[in-house]
Amino acid sequence: MSQQLLMIEDDARLAAMVAKYLEQNGFTLATAGDGASGLARLTAAESTAQPELVILDLMLPDMDGLEVCRRIRALPSHLAQIPILMLTAKGDPMDRIIGLEMGADDYLPKPFEPRELLARIRAILRRKVDGPTSTGKALRFGSLEIDRDARTVTVANAARELTSYQFDLLAALAERAGRVLTRDQIMEAVRGRELEAFDRSIDVHMGRIRAAIEADPKNPKRILTVRGVGYVFARQQD
């Protein structure tokens, strides 16, 4: 059975080309020409027809892709956790940083090669299915609990919202608590190493994770930056 995707893109010719290419490679692509219809299609879908990934253009006629991304992440959890691949303007790193901060899982600059789009989709879906290595037990660090089977994060029993990719990053660090990991090692741990990542993407995601789990994100106690190297998850208990 082919995997269902949703593309929110106002360029009908591009959407048709992408749909044809992805269908040749085992996917079914639904399309929407603006943000409102994309959100409506997403929220109206039956549970069996919900897309497994959203391809979201940054520039849309009714609202920008950042607003669409924000609204998706504010939906009920089964929809809010759907991975988002954002299409951004080539050579504009600020758009990419803002997109990641708003909750996108990855980005692809326009114009792009269909083969790269396909590779990024497969990598995101592979991370979603596999994630980091799991022992089937929740990780607990004081008030912080990371349930790898349910893919949930709580602090003092209060749920904290993370994207699928951010959950994988947090779990990968927590499973290696006390070890300093480079950005490349972190990427490899979440099975994204086969694609070249935007230099600052890991840093942006770490900022989002800190905002979710740290009492004071500006003075983190759990996810620490090791200058010139990468990050370490502290073993400290609350």
mmCIF file of C-alpha atoms in Angstrom:
data_model
loop_
_atom_site.group_PDB
_atom_site.id
_atom_site.type_symbol
_atom_site.label_atom_id
_atom_site.label_comp_id
_atom_site.label_asym_id
_atom_site.label_seq_id
_atom_site.Cartn_x
_atom_site.Cartn_y
_atom_site.Cartn_z
ATOM 1 C CA MET A 1 0.000 0.000 0.000
ATOM 2 C CA SER A 2 1.411 3.390 -1.006
ATOM 3 C CA GLN A 3 2.149 5.999 1.647
ATOM 4 C CA GLN A 4 -0.077 9.083 1.630
ATOM 5 C CA LEU A 5 1.543 12.528 1.513
ATOM 6 C CA LEU A 6 0.098 16.041 1.345
ATOM 7 C CA MET A 7 1.684 18.892 -0.631
ATOM 8 C CA ILE A 8 0.574 22.481 0.055
ATOM 9 C CA GLU A 9 1.867 24.382 -2.975
ATOM 10 C CA ASP A 10 0.287 27.087 -5.141
ATOM 11 C CA ASP A 11 2.341 26.242 -8.247
ATOM 12 C CA ALA A 12 -0.003 23.739 -9.913
ATOM 13 C CA ARG A 13 2.564 22.667 -12.505
ATOM 14 C CA LEU A 14 5.174 21.920 -9.849
ATOM 15 C CA ALA A 15 2.647 20.052 -7.707
ATOM 16 C CA ALA A 16 1.590 17.921 -10.693
ATOM 17 C CA MET A 17 5.211 17.118 -11.551
ATOM 18 C CA VAL A 18 5.991 16.151 -7.966
ATOM 19 C CA ALA A 19 2.815 14.049 -7.726
ATOM 20 C CA LYS A 20 3.714 12.106 -10.864
ATOM 21 C CA TYR A 21 7.295 11.510 -9.736
ATOM 22 C CA LEU A 22 6.352 10.417 -6.220
ATOM 23 C CA GLU A 23 3.611 8.125 -7.481
ATOM 24 C CA GLN A 24 6.214 6.400 -9.638
ATOM 25 C CA ASN A 25 8.158 5.773 -6.453
ATOM 26 C CA GLY A 26 5.436 4.298 -4.284
ATOM 27 C CA PHE A 27 3.715 7.349 -2.784
ATOM 28 C CA THR A 28 0.261 8.882 -3.167
ATOM 29 C CA LEU A 29 0.280 12.682 -3.140
ATOM 30 C CA ALA A 30 -2.728 14.851 -2.348
ATOM 31 C CA THR A 31 -2.317 18.543 -3.179
ATOM 32 C CA ALA A 32 -3.723 21.846 -1.940
ATOM 33 C CA GLY A 33 -3.177 25.220 -3.584
ATOM 34 C CA ASP A 34 -3.224 27.410 -0.474
ATOM 35 C CA GLY A 35 -2.795 27.233 3.262
ATOM 36 C CA ALA A 36 -6.468 27.225 4.199
ATOM 37 C CA SER A 37 -7.387 24.346 1.903
ATOM 38 C CA GLY A 38 -4.300 22.429 3.005
ATOM 39 C CA LEU A 39 -5.270 22.763 6.656
ATOM 40 C CA ALA A 40 -8.866 21.822 5.827
ATOM 41 C CA ARG A 41 -7.743 18.733 3.940
ATOM 42 C CA LEU A 42 -5.478 17.759 6.820
ATOM 43 C CA THR A 43 -8.072 18.149 9.556
ATOM 44 C CA ALA A 44 -10.915 16.603 7.543
ATOM 45 C CA ALA A 45 -8.992 13.446 6.664
ATOM 46 C CA GLU A 46 -10.158 10.207 8.208
ATOM 47 C CA SER A 47 -7.594 8.587 10.487
ATOM 48 C CA THR A 48 -6.782 5.973 7.839
ATOM 49 C CA ALA A 49 -6.199 8.659 5.208
ATOM 50 C CA GLN A 50 -4.136 11.127 7.215
ATOM 51 C CA PRO A 51 -0.908 11.969 5.425
ATOM 52 C CA GLU A 52 2.324 10.649 6.870
ATOM 53 C CA LEU A 53 4.188 13.797 5.824
ATOM 54 C CA VAL A 54 3.359 17.329 4.665
ATOM 55 C CA ILE A 55 5.393 19.088 1.962
ATOM 56 C CA LEU A 56 4.814 22.770 2.683
ATOM 57 C CA ASP A 57 5.787 25.725 0.492
ATOM 58 C CA LEU A 58 6.912 28.833 2.350
ATOM 59 C CA MET A 59 5.198 31.232 -0.076
ATOM 60 C CA LEU A 60 1.431 30.738 -0.367
ATOM 61 C CA PRO A 61 -1.276 33.124 -1.632
ATOM 62 C CA ASP A 62 -3.393 33.353 1.528
ATOM 63 C CA MET A 63 -0.908 32.885 4.384
ATOM 64 C CA ASP A 64 2.767 32.054 4.509
ATOM 65 C CA GLY A 65 4.037 28.565 5.161
ATOM 66 C CA LEU A 66 5.306 29.560 8.608
ATOM 67 C CA GLU A 67 1.763 30.318 9.719
ATOM 68 C CA VAL A 68 0.518 27.037 8.238
ATOM 69 C CA CYS A 69 3.315 25.221 10.072
ATOM 70 C CA ARG A 70 2.392 26.948 13.332
ATOM 71 C CA ARG A 71 -1.268 25.970 12.923
ATOM 72 C CA ILE A 72 -0.404 22.349 12.178
ATOM 73 C CA ARG A 73 1.716 22.164 15.325
ATOM 74 C CA ALA A 74 -1.236 23.549 17.314
ATOM 75 C CA LEU A 75 -3.598 20.773 16.151
ATOM 76 C CA PRO A 76 -4.429 17.712 18.296
ATOM 77 C CA SER A 77 -1.319 15.607 18.909
ATOM 78 C CA HIS A 78 -2.006 12.901 16.303
ATOM 79 C CA LEU A 79 -1.976 15.633 13.629
ATOM 80 C CA ALA A 80 0.520 17.997 15.251
ATOM 81 C CA GLN A 81 3.230 15.324 15.119
ATOM 82 C CA ILE A 82 3.012 14.814 11.355
ATOM 83 C CA PRO A 83 6.476 15.564 9.886
ATOM 84 C CA ILE A 84 6.751 18.741 7.801
ATOM 85 C CA LEU A 85 9.216 19.225 4.944
ATOM 86 C CA MET A 86 9.319 22.931 4.127
ATOM 87 C CA LEU A 87 10.181 24.297 0.673
ATOM 88 C CA THR A 88 12.139 27.531 1.053
ATOM 89 C CA ALA A 89 13.775 30.157 -1.144
ATOM 90 C CA LYS A 90 17.216 29.152 -2.346
ATOM 91 C CA GLY A 91 20.027 30.976 -0.577
ATOM 92 C CA ASP A 92 17.920 32.416 2.251
ATOM 93 C CA PRO A 93 19.133 30.774 5.477
ATOM 94 C CA MET A 94 16.907 32.954 7.674
ATOM 95 C CA ASP A 95 13.783 31.393 6.160
ATOM 96 C CA ARG A 96 15.193 27.966 6.955
ATOM 97 C CA ILE A 97 16.049 28.887 10.535
ATOM 98 C CA ILE A 98 12.600 30.383 11.145
ATOM 99 C CA GLY A 99 10.941 27.347 9.549
ATOM 100 C CA LEU A 100 12.808 24.979 11.855
ATOM 101 C CA GLU A 101 11.984 27.159 14.848
ATOM 102 C CA MET A 102 8.295 27.014 13.928
ATOM 103 C CA GLY A 103 8.388 23.215 13.967
ATOM 104 C CA ALA A 104 9.399 22.037 10.478
ATOM 105 C CA ASP A 105 11.381 18.778 10.492
ATOM 106 C CA ASP A 106 13.500 19.545 7.433
ATOM 107 C CA TYR A 107 13.781 22.014 4.561
ATOM 108 C CA LEU A 108 14.551 21.889 0.846
ATOM 109 C CA PRO A 109 15.507 25.014 -1.132
ATOM 110 C CA LYS A 110 13.819 25.743 -4.467
ATOM 111 C CA PRO A 111 14.516 24.868 -7.208
ATOM 112 C CA PHE A 112 15.177 21.260 -6.275
ATOM 113 C CA GLU A 113 15.831 17.951 -7.963
ATOM 114 C CA PRO A 114 12.945 15.474 -7.584
ATOM 115 C CA ARG A 115 15.445 12.804 -6.525
ATOM 116 C CA GLU A 116 16.587 14.947 -3.590
ATOM 117 C CA LEU A 117 12.982 15.562 -2.546
ATOM 118 C CA LEU A 118 12.379 11.812 -2.635
ATOM 119 C CA ALA A 119 15.539 11.143 -0.604
ATOM 120 C CA ARG A 120 14.555 13.663 2.056
ATOM 121 C CA ILE A 121 11.015 12.270 2.295
ATOM 122 C CA ARG A 122 12.350 8.748 2.722
ATOM 123 C CA ALA A 123 14.872 9.895 5.353
ATOM 124 C CA ILE A 124 12.193 11.695 7.385
ATOM 125 C CA LEU A 125 9.806 8.735 7.226
ATOM 126 C CA ARG A 126 12.607 6.337 8.120
ATOM 127 C CA ARG A 127 13.398 8.413 11.213
ATOM 128 C CA LYS A 128 9.700 8.416 12.069
ATOM 129 C CA VAL A 129 9.506 4.612 11.930
ATOM 130 C CA ASP A 130 12.896 3.664 13.309
ATOM 131 C CA GLY A 131 13.961 6.543 15.525
ATOM 132 C CA PRO A 132 16.943 6.001 17.777
ATOM 133 C CA THR A 133 17.647 2.606 19.310
ATOM 134 C CA SER A 134 15.045 1.731 21.920
ATOM 135 C CA THR A 135 15.068 -0.746 24.809
ATOM 136 C CA GLY A 136 11.323 -0.443 25.308
ATOM 137 C CA LYS A 137 11.713 1.399 28.628
ATOM 138 C CA ALA A 138 11.092 5.036 29.431
ATOM 139 C CA LEU A 139 14.090 7.215 30.209
ATOM 140 C CA ARG A 140 13.745 9.160 33.471
ATOM 141 C CA PHE A 141 15.893 12.023 34.670
ATOM 142 C CA GLY A 142 14.266 13.488 37.763
ATOM 143 C CA SER A 143 11.010 15.113 36.638
ATOM 144 C CA LEU A 144 11.803 14.520 32.957
ATOM 145 C CA GLU A 145 10.450 11.349 31.358
ATOM 146 C CA ILE A 146 11.038 10.280 27.754
ATOM 147 C CA ASP A 147 8.796 7.402 26.697
ATOM 148 C CA ARG A 148 10.341 5.979 23.546
ATOM 149 C CA ASP A 149 7.477 3.580 22.804
ATOM 150 C CA ALA A 150 4.712 6.172 23.166
ATOM 151 C CA ARG A 151 7.041 8.879 21.784
ATOM 152 C CA THR A 152 6.007 11.307 24.495
ATOM 153 C CA VAL A 153 7.942 13.701 26.724
ATOM 154 C CA THR A 154 6.710 14.913 30.099
ATOM 155 C CA VAL A 155 8.175 17.220 32.753
ATOM 156 C CA ALA A 156 6.597 16.845 36.200
ATOM 157 C CA ASN A 157 3.862 14.771 34.486
ATOM 158 C CA ALA A 158 3.006 17.658 32.139
ATOM 159 C CA ALA A 159 3.203 16.822 28.431
ATOM 160 C CA ARG A 160 5.700 18.783 26.345
ATOM 161 C CA GLU A 161 5.245 19.110 22.591
ATOM 162 C CA LEU A 162 8.124 18.238 20.250
ATOM 163 C CA THR A 163 8.210 17.419 16.555
ATOM 164 C CA SER A 164 9.028 13.851 15.548
ATOM 165 C CA TYR A 165 12.572 14.874 14.648
ATOM 166 C CA GLN A 166 13.059 16.811 17.887
ATOM 167 C CA PHE A 167 11.886 13.801 19.892
ATOM 168 C CA ASP A 168 14.474 11.646 18.116
ATOM 169 C CA LEU A 169 17.216 14.189 18.826
ATOM 170 C CA LEU A 170 16.302 14.349 22.515
ATOM 171 C CA ALA A 171 16.087 10.562 22.844
ATOM 172 C CA ALA A 172 19.425 10.098 21.065
ATOM 173 C CA LEU A 173 21.118 12.502 23.495
ATOM 174 C CA ALA A 174 19.391 11.103 26.586
ATOM 175 C CA GLU A 175 20.334 7.527 25.696
ATOM 176 C CA ARG A 176 23.954 8.694 25.659
ATOM 177 C CA ALA A 177 23.741 10.868 28.775
ATOM 178 C CA GLY A 178 27.136 12.085 29.900
ATOM 179 C CA ARG A 179 28.745 11.632 26.474
ATOM 180 C CA VAL A 180 29.714 14.643 24.386
ATOM 181 C CA LEU A 181 28.367 14.195 20.842
ATOM 182 C CA THR A 182 29.347 16.143 17.757
ATOM 183 C CA ARG A 183 26.623 17.356 15.408
ATOM 184 C CA ASP A 184 27.567 14.624 12.932
ATOM 185 C CA GLN A 185 27.261 11.960 15.637
ATOM 186 C CA ILE A 186 23.848 13.289 16.618
ATOM 187 C CA MET A 187 22.702 13.244 12.990
ATOM 188 C CA GLU A 188 23.967 9.706 12.561
ATOM 189 C CA ALA A 189 22.165 8.615 15.734
ATOM 190 C CA VAL A 190 18.820 9.743 14.315
ATOM 191 C CA ARG A 191 19.537 8.116 10.943
ATOM 192 C CA GLY A 192 19.777 11.335 8.987
ATOM 193 C CA ARG A 193 23.466 11.141 8.143
ATOM 194 C CA GLU A 194 22.914 10.171 4.505
ATOM 195 C CA LEU A 195 21.724 13.706 3.755
ATOM 196 C CA GLU A 196 23.775 16.849 4.187
ATOM 197 C CA ALA A 197 22.074 18.916 6.875
ATOM 198 C CA PHE A 198 21.884 22.681 7.080
ATOM 199 C CA ASP A 199 24.751 23.728 9.377
ATOM 200 C CA ARG A 200 22.519 25.441 11.919
ATOM 201 C CA SER A 201 19.549 23.062 11.836
ATOM 202 C CA ILE A 202 20.707 20.984 14.809
ATOM 203 C CA ASP A 203 21.268 24.159 16.844
ATOM 204 C CA VAL A 204 17.783 25.461 16.040
ATOM 205 C CA HIS A 205 16.181 22.157 17.025
ATOM 206 C CA MET A 206 18.186 22.089 20.259
ATOM 207 C CA GLY A 207 16.821 25.522 21.081
ATOM 208 C CA ARG A 208 13.282 24.240 20.609
ATOM 209 C CA ILE A 209 13.958 21.183 22.770
ATOM 210 C CA ARG A 210 15.416 23.346 25.533
ATOM 211 C CA ALA A 211 12.367 25.592 25.412
ATOM 212 C CA ALA A 212 10.209 22.508 25.971
ATOM 213 C CA ILE A 213 12.115 20.739 28.763
ATOM 214 C CA GLU A 214 14.320 23.267 30.558
ATOM 215 C CA ALA A 215 13.129 25.410 33.465
ATOM 216 C CA ASP A 216 15.269 28.239 32.079
ATOM 217 C CA PRO A 217 16.130 27.628 28.395
ATOM 218 C CA LYS A 218 18.691 30.445 28.442
ATOM 219 C CA ASN A 219 20.563 28.693 31.251
ATOM 220 C CA PRO A 220 20.040 25.014 30.418
ATOM 221 C CA LYS A 221 20.815 22.301 32.945
ATOM 222 C CA ARG A 222 20.086 19.226 30.848
ATOM 223 C CA ILE A 223 21.255 19.863 27.280
ATOM 224 C CA LEU A 224 24.609 21.590 27.475
ATOM 225 C CA THR A 225 26.614 23.095 24.624
ATOM 226 C CA VAL A 226 30.263 22.064 24.412
ATOM 227 C CA ARG A 227 31.824 24.882 22.416
ATOM 228 C CA GLY A 228 33.581 23.784 19.259
ATOM 229 C CA VAL A 229 32.363 20.192 19.680
ATOM 230 C CA GLY A 230 28.611 19.665 20.053
ATOM 231 C CA TYR A 231 26.209 18.810 22.865
ATOM 232 C CA VAL A 232 25.972 16.650 25.982
ATOM 233 C CA PHE A 233 22.919 15.536 27.931
ATOM 234 C CA ALA A 234 23.706 15.996 31.628
ATOM 235 C CA ARG A 235 23.012 13.094 33.983
ATOM 236 C CA GLN A 236 21.891 15.504 36.701
ATOM 237 C CA GLN A 237 18.682 14.683 38.579
ATOM 238 C CA ASP A 238 16.166 17.310 39.722
#
